[in-house]
mmCIF file of C-alpha atoms in Angstrom:
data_model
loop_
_atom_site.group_PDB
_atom_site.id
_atom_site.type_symbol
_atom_site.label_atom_id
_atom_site.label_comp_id
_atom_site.label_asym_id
_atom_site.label_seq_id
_atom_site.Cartn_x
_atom_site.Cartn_y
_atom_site.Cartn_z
ATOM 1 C CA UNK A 1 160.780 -125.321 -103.510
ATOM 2 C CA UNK A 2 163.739 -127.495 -104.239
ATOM 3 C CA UNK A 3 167.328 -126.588 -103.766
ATOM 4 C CA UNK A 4 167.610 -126.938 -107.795
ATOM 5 C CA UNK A 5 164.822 -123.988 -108.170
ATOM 6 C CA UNK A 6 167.541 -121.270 -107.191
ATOM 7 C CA UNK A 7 166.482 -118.368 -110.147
ATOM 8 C CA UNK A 8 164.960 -115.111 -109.200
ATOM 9 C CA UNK A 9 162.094 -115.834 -111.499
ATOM 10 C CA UNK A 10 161.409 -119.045 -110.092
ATOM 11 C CA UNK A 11 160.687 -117.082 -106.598
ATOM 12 C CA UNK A 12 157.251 -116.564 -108.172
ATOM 13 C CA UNK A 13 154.278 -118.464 -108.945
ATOM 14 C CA UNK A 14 153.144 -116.215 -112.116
ATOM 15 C CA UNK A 15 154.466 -117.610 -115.639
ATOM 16 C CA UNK A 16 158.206 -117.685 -115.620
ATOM 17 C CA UNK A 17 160.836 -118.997 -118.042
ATOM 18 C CA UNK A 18 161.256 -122.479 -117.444
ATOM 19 C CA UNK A 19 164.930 -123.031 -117.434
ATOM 20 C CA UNK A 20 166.386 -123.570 -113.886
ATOM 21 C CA UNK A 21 168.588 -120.387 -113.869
ATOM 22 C CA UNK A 22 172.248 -119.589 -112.612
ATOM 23 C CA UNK A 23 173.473 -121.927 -109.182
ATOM 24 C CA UNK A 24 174.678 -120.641 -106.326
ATOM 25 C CA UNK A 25 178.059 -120.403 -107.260
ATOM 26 C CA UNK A 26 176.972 -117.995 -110.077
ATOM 27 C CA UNK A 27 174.814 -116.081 -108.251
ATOM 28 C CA UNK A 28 177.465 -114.828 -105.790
ATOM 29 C CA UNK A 29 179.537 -114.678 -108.803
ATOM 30 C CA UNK A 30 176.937 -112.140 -110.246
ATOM 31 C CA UNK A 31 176.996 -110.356 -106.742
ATOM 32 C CA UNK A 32 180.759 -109.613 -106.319
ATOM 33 C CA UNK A 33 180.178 -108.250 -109.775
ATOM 34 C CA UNK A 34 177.370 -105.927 -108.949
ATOM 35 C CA UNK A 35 179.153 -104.887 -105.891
ATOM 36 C CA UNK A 36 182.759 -104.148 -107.659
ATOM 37 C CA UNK A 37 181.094 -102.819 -110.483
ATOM 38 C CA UNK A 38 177.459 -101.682 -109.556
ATOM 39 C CA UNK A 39 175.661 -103.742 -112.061
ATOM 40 C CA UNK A 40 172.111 -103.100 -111.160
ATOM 41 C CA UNK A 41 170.074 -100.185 -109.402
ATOM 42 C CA UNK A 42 168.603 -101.415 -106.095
ATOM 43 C CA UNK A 43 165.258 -103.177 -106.591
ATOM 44 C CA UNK A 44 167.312 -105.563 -108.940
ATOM 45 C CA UNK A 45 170.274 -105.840 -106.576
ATOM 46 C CA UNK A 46 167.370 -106.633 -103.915
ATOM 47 C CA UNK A 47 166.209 -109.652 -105.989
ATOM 48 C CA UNK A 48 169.361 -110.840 -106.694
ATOM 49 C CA UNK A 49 170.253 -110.836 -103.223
ATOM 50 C CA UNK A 50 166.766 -112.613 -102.616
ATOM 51 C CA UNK A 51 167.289 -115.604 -104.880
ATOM 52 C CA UNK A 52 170.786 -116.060 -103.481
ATOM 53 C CA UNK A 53 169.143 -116.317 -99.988
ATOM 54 C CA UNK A 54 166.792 -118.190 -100.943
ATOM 55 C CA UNK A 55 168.913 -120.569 -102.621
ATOM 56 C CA UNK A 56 171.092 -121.063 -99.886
ATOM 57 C CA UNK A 57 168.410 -121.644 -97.724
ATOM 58 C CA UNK A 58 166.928 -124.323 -99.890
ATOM 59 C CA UNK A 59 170.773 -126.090 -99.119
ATOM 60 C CA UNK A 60 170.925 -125.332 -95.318
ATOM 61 C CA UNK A 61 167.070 -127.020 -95.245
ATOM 62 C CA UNK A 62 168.814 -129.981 -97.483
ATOM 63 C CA UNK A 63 171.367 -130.909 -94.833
ATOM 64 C CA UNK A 64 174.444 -127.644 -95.877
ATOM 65 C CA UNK A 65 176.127 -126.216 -92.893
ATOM 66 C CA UNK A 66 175.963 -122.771 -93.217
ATOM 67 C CA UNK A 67 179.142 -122.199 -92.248
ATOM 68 C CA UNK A 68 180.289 -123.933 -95.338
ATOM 69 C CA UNK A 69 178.344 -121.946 -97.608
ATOM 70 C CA UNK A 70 179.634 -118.874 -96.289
ATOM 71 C CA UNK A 71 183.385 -119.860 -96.477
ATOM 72 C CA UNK A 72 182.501 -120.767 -99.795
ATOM 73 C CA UNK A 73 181.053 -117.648 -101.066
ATOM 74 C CA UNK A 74 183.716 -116.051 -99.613
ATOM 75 C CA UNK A 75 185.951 -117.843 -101.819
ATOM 76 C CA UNK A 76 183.908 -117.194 -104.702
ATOM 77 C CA UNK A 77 183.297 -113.455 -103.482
ATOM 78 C CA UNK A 78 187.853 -112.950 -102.854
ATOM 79 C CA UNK A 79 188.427 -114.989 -106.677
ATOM 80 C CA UNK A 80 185.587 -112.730 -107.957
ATOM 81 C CA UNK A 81 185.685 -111.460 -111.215
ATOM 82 C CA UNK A 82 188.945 -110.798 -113.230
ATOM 83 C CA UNK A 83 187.299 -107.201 -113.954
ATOM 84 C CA UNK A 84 183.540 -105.304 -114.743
ATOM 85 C CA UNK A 85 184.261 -107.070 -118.619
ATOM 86 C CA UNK A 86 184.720 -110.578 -117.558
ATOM 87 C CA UNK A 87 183.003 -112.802 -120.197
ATOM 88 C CA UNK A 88 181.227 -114.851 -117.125
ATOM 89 C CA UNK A 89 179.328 -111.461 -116.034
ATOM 90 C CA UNK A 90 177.176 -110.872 -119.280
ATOM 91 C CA UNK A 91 175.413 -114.188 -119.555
ATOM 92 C CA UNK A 92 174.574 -114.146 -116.143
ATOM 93 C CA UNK A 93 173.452 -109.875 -115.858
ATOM 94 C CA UNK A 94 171.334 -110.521 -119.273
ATOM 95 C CA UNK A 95 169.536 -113.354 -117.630
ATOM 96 C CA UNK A 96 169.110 -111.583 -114.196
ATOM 97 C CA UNK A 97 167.361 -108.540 -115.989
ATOM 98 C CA UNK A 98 165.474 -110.748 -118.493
ATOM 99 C CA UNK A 99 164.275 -112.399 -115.392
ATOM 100 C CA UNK A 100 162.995 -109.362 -113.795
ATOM 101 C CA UNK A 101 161.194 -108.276 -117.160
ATOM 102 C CA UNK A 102 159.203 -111.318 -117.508
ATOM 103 C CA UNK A 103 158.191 -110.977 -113.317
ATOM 104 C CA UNK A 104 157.792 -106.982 -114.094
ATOM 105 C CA UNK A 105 154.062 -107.201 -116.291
ATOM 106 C CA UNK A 106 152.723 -109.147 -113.833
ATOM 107 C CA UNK A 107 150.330 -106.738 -111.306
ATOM 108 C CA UNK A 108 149.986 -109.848 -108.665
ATOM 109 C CA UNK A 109 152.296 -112.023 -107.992
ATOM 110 C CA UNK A 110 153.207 -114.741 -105.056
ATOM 111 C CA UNK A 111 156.035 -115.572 -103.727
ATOM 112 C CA UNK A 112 155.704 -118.954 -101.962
ATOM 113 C CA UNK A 113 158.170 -120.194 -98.824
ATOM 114 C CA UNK A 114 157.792 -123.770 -96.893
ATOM 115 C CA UNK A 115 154.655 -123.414 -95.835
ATOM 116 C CA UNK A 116 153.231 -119.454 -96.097
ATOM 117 C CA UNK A 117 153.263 -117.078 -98.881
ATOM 118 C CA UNK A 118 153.830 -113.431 -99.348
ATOM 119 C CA UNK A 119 151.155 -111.974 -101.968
ATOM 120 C CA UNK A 120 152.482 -108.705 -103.996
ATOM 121 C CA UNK A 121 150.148 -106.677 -105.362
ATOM 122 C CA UNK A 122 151.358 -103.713 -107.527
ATOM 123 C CA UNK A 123 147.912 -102.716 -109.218
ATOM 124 C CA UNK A 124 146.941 -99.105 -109.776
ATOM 125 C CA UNK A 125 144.228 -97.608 -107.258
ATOM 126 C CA UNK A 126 141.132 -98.406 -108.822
ATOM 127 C CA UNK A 127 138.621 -95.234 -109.183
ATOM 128 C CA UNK A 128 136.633 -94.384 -106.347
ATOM 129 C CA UNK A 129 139.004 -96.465 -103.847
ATOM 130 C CA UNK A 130 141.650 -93.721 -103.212
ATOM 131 C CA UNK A 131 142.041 -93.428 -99.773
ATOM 132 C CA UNK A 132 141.380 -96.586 -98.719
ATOM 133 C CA UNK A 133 143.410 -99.408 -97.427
ATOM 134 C CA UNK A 134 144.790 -101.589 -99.601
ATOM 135 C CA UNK A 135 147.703 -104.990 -98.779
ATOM 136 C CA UNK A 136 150.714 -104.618 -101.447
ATOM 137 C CA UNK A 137 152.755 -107.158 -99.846
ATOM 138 C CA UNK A 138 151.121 -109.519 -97.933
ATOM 139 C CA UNK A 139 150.792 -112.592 -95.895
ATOM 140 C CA UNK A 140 147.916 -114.464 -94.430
ATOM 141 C CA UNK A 141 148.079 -116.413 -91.156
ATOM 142 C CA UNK A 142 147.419 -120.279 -90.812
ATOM 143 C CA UNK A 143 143.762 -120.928 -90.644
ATOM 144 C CA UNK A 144 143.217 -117.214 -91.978
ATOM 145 C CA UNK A 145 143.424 -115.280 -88.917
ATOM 146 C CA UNK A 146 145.384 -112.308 -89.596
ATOM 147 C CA UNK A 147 146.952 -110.725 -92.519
ATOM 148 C CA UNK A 148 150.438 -109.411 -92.054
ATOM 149 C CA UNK A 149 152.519 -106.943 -94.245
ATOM 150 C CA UNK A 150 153.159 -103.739 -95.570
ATOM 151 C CA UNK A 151 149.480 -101.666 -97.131
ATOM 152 C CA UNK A 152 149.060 -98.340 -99.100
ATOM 153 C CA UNK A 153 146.994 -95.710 -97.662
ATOM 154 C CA UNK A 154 146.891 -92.484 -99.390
ATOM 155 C CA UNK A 155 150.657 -92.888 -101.234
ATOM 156 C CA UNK A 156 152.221 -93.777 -97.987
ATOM 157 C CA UNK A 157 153.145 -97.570 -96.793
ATOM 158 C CA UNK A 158 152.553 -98.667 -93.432
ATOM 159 C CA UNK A 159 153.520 -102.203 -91.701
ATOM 160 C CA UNK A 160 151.206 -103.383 -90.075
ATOM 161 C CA UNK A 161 148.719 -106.921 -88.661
ATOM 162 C CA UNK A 162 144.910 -106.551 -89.157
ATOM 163 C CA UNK A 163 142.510 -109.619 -87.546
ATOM 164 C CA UNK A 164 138.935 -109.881 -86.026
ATOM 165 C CA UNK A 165 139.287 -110.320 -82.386
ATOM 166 C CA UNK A 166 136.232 -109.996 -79.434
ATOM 167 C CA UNK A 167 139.420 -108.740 -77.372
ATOM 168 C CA UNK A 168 140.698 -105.801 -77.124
ATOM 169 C CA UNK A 169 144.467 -106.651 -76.958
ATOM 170 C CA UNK A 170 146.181 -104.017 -74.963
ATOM 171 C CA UNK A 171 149.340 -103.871 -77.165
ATOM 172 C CA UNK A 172 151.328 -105.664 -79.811
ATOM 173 C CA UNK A 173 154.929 -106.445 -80.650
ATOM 174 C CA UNK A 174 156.754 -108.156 -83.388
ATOM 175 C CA UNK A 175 159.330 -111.171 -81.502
ATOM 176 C CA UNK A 176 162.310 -112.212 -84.177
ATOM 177 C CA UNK A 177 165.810 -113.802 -84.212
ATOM 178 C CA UNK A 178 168.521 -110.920 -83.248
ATOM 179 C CA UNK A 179 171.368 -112.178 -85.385
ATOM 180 C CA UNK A 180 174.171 -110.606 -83.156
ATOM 181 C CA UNK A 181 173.402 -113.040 -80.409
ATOM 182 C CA UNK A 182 172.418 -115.654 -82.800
ATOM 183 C CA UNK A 183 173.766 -116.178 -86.113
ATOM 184 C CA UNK A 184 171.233 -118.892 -87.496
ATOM 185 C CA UNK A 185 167.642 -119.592 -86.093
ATOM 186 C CA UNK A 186 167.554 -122.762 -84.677
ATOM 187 C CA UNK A 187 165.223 -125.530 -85.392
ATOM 188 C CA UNK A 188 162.632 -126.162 -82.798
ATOM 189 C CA UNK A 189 161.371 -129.469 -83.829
ATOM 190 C CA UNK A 190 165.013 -131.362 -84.311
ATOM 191 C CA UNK A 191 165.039 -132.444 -87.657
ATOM 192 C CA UNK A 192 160.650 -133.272 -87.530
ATOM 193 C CA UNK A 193 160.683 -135.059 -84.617
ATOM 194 C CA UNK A 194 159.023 -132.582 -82.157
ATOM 195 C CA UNK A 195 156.165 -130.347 -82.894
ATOM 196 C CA UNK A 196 156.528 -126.587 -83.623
ATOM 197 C CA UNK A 197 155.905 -124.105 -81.460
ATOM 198 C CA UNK A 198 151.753 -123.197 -81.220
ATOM 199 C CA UNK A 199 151.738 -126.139 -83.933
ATOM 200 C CA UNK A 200 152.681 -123.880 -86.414
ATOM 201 C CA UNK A 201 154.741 -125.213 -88.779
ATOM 202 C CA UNK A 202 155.894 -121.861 -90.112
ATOM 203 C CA UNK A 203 157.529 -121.304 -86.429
ATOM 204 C CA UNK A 204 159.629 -124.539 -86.821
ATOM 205 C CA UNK A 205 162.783 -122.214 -87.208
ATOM 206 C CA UNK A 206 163.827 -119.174 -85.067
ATOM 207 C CA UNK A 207 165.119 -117.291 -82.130
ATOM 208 C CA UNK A 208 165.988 -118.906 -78.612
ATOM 209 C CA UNK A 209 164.791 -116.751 -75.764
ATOM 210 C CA UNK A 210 167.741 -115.196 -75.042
ATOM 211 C CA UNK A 211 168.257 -114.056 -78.857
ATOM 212 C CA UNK A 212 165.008 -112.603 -79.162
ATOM 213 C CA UNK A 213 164.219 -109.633 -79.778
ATOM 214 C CA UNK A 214 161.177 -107.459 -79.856
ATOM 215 C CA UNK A 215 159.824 -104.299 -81.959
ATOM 216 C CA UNK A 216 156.750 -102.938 -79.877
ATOM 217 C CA UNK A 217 153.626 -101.864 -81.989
ATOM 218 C CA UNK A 218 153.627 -97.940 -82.693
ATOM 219 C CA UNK A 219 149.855 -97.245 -82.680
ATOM 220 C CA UNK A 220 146.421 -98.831 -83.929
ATOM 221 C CA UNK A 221 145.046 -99.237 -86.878
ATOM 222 C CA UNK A 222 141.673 -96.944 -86.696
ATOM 223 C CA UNK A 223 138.500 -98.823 -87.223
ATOM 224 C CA UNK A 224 137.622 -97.997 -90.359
ATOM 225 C CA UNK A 225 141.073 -99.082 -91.653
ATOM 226 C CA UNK A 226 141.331 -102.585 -90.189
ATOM 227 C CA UNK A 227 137.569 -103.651 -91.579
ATOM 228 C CA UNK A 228 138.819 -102.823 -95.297
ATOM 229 C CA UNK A 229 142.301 -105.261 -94.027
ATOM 230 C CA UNK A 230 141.427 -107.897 -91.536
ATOM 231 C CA UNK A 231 139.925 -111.117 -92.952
ATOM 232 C CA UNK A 232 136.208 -111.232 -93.486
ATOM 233 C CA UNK A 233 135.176 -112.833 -89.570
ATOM 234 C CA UNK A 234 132.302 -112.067 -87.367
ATOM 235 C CA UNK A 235 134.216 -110.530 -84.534
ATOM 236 C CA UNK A 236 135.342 -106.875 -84.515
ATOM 237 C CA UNK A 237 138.185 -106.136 -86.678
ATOM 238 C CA UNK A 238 141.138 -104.916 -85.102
ATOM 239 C CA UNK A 239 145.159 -104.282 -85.723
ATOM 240 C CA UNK A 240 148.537 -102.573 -85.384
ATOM 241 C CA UNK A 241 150.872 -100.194 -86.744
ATOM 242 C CA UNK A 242 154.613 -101.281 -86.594
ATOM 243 C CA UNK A 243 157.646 -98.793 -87.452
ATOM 244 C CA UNK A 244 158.675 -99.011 -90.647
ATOM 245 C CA UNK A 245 162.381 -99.609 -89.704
ATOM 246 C CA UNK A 246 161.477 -103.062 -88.514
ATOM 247 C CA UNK A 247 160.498 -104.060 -92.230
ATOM 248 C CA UNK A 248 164.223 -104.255 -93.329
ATOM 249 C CA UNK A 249 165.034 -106.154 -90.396
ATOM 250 C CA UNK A 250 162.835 -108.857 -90.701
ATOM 251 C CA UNK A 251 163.766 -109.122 -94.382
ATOM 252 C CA UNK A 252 166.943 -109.863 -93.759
ATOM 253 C CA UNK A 253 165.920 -112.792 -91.776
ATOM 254 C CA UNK A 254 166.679 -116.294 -93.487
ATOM 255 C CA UNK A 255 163.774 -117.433 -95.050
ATOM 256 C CA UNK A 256 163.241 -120.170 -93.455
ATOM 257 C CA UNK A 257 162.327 -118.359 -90.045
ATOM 258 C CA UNK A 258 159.460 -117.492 -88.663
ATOM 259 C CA UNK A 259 158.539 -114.322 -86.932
ATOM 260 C CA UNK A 260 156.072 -114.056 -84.279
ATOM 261 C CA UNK A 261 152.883 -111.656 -84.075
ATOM 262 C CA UNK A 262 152.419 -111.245 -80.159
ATOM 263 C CA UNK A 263 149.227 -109.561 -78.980
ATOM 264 C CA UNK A 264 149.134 -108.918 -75.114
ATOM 265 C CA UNK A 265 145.902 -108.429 -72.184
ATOM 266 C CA UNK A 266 145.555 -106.120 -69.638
ATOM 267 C CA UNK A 267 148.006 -107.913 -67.662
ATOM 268 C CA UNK A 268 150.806 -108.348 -69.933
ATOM 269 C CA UNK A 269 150.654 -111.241 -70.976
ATOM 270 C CA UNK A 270 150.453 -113.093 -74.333
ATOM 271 C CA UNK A 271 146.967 -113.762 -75.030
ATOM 272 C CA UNK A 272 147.317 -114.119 -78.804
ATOM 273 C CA UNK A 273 149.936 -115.130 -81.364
ATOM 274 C CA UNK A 274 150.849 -115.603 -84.673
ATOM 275 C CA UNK A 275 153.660 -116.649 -86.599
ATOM 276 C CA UNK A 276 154.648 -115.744 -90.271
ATOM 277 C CA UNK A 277 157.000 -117.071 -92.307
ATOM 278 C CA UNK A 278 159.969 -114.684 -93.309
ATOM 279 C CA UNK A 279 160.116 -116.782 -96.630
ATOM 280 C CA UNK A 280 160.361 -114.507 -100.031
ATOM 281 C CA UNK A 281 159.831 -111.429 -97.784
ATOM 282 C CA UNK A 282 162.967 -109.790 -99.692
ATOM 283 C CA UNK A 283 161.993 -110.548 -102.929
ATOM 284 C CA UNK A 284 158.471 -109.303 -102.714
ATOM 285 C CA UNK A 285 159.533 -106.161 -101.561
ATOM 286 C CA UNK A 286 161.956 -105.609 -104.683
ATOM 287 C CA UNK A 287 159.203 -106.699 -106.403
ATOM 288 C CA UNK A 288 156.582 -104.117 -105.248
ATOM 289 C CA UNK A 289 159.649 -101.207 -105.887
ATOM 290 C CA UNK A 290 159.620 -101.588 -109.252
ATOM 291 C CA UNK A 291 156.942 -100.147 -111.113
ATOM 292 C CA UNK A 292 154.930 -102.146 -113.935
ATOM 293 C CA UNK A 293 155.332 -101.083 -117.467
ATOM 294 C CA UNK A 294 153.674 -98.863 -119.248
ATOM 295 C CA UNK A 295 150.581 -100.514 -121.745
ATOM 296 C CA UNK A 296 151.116 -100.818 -125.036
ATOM 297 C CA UNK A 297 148.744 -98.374 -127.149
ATOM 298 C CA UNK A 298 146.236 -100.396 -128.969
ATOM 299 C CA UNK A 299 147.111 -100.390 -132.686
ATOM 300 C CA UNK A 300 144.507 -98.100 -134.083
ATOM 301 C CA UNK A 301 145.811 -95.359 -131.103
ATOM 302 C CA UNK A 302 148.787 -96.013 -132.184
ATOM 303 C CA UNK A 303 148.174 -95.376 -135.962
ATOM 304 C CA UNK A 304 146.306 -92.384 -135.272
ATOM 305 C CA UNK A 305 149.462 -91.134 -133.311
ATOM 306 C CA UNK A 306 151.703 -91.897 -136.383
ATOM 307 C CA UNK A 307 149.433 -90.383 -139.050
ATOM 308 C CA UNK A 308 148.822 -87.061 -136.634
ATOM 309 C CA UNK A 309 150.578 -84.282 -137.610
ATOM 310 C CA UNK A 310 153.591 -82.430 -136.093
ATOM 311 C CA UNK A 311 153.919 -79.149 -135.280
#
């Protein structure tokens, strides 16, 4: 993605309008707006805040100083609008929505970073699958490993990792940037010039060790469970459950970062990682809020319903 590509709908892969959309300046235009005036209910205030992150991550990864950006949007953010009926505001909310009502009919959509992608998938439970598993926002591990992200189970979400392993890792934790010790992940191979951690390029930015911080697995996933979500593999499929408070936390991670899957032996230490990439994280989790619209009756139901009597 290109610092240029900066509008919501060009987060996703599906069909999207093709003009290039508001810049950066607009966008936190459009957000001082929505928070003076509360413009949009939250799964649109989510997106908007993902395509500004995004977009400003596209200019840190260009050569920005973040710094910069931030005492800029400040600026932008303190001139803000002259009230909720500035002239600037409607152009920019009517494209925002239209934006999320072309993205809204689409049932699957993906949401591509650097190198990873998160996979939404906002399909109706298909008869005779209720109860089982299913990913609706999801991202798969380099080489296909492990799948990472939130699944449905019954009407409730759970965050979770599901892989084939021989081992039986004795416990799991998420490792990710704490952002009161560190303000922006660092880059681990200097511009390119060393190799990323594991060799991984999704784990290029992060966390030092001493900003690090850890959210420890909460349970298992039973058996039965991590077969339907692990990748097809040979070994025994295994996995764990992660609180869902963490899921916010990592989504307001710059999207650049990576976050780290650790899986530890009997003796405690790492015998197992992987890394995803925090990437459109944000956006695919306004995404899967906001429910797809109802289908259109086909035109002879709908001329039956016009000719049928009232009562």
């Amino acid at each position: 993605m290109t610092p240029a590509l900066t509008a919501l709908a060009l987060l996703a892969t599906q069909p999207a309008p093709a003009e290039a959309g508001p810049g950066l300046d607009q966008l936190w235009l459009l957000r001082a707006g929505d928070e003076a005036c509360a413009l949009f209910e939250p799964p649109a205030r989510a997106l908007l805040d993902a395509a500004i992150a995004q977009a400003r991550d596209d200019q840190v990864r260009a050569g920005a100083d973040p710094r910069r950006l931030d005492d800029a949007r400040r600026r932008v953010a303190a001139a803000g609008p002259s009230g909720c009926d500035d002239e600037r505001l409607a152009p920019l909310i009517a494209g925002h929505e239209r934006r999320i009502v072309d993205l809204a009919v689409y049932s699957d959509l993906t949401f591509p970073g650097v190198v990873r992608q998160w996979r939404v998938d906002r399909g109706a439970v298909r008869t005779g699958l209720a109860g089982e598993p299913r990913w609706r926002v999801s991202q798969r591990t380099a080489g296909g490993e492990a799948w990472f992200g939130v699944f449905e189970q019954d009407s409730e979400m759970h965050l979770a990792v599901a892989f084939n392993d021989a081992e039986r890792h004795t416990r799991s934790a998420l490792a990710f940037r704490d952002s009161g010790r560190q303000p922006f992940p660092m880059d681990f191979t200097a511009g390119g010039l060393l190799p990323a951690p594991d060799g991984d390029p999704a784990a290029a930015w992060g966390a030092g060790a001493r900003a690090q911080t850890r959210a420890t697995a909460s349970g298992r996933l039973d058996e039965a469970a991590a077969a339907y979500l692990a990748p097809a593999g040979g070994a025994p499929a295994r996995g764990f459950l992660y609180p869902d408070s963490v899921l916010q936390r990592l989504a307001a991670l710059t999207p650049r970062e990576a976050v780290a899957v650790e899986l530890y032996d009997r003796t405690g230490q790492i015998s197992r990682r992987f890394w995803i990439e925090v990437g459109g994280l944000k956006a695919a989790l306004a995404m899967q809020a906001i429910p797809l619209p109802a289908p259109e009756p086909a035109p002879a139901q709908a001329a039956a319903l016009a000719a049928a009597p009232t009562r």
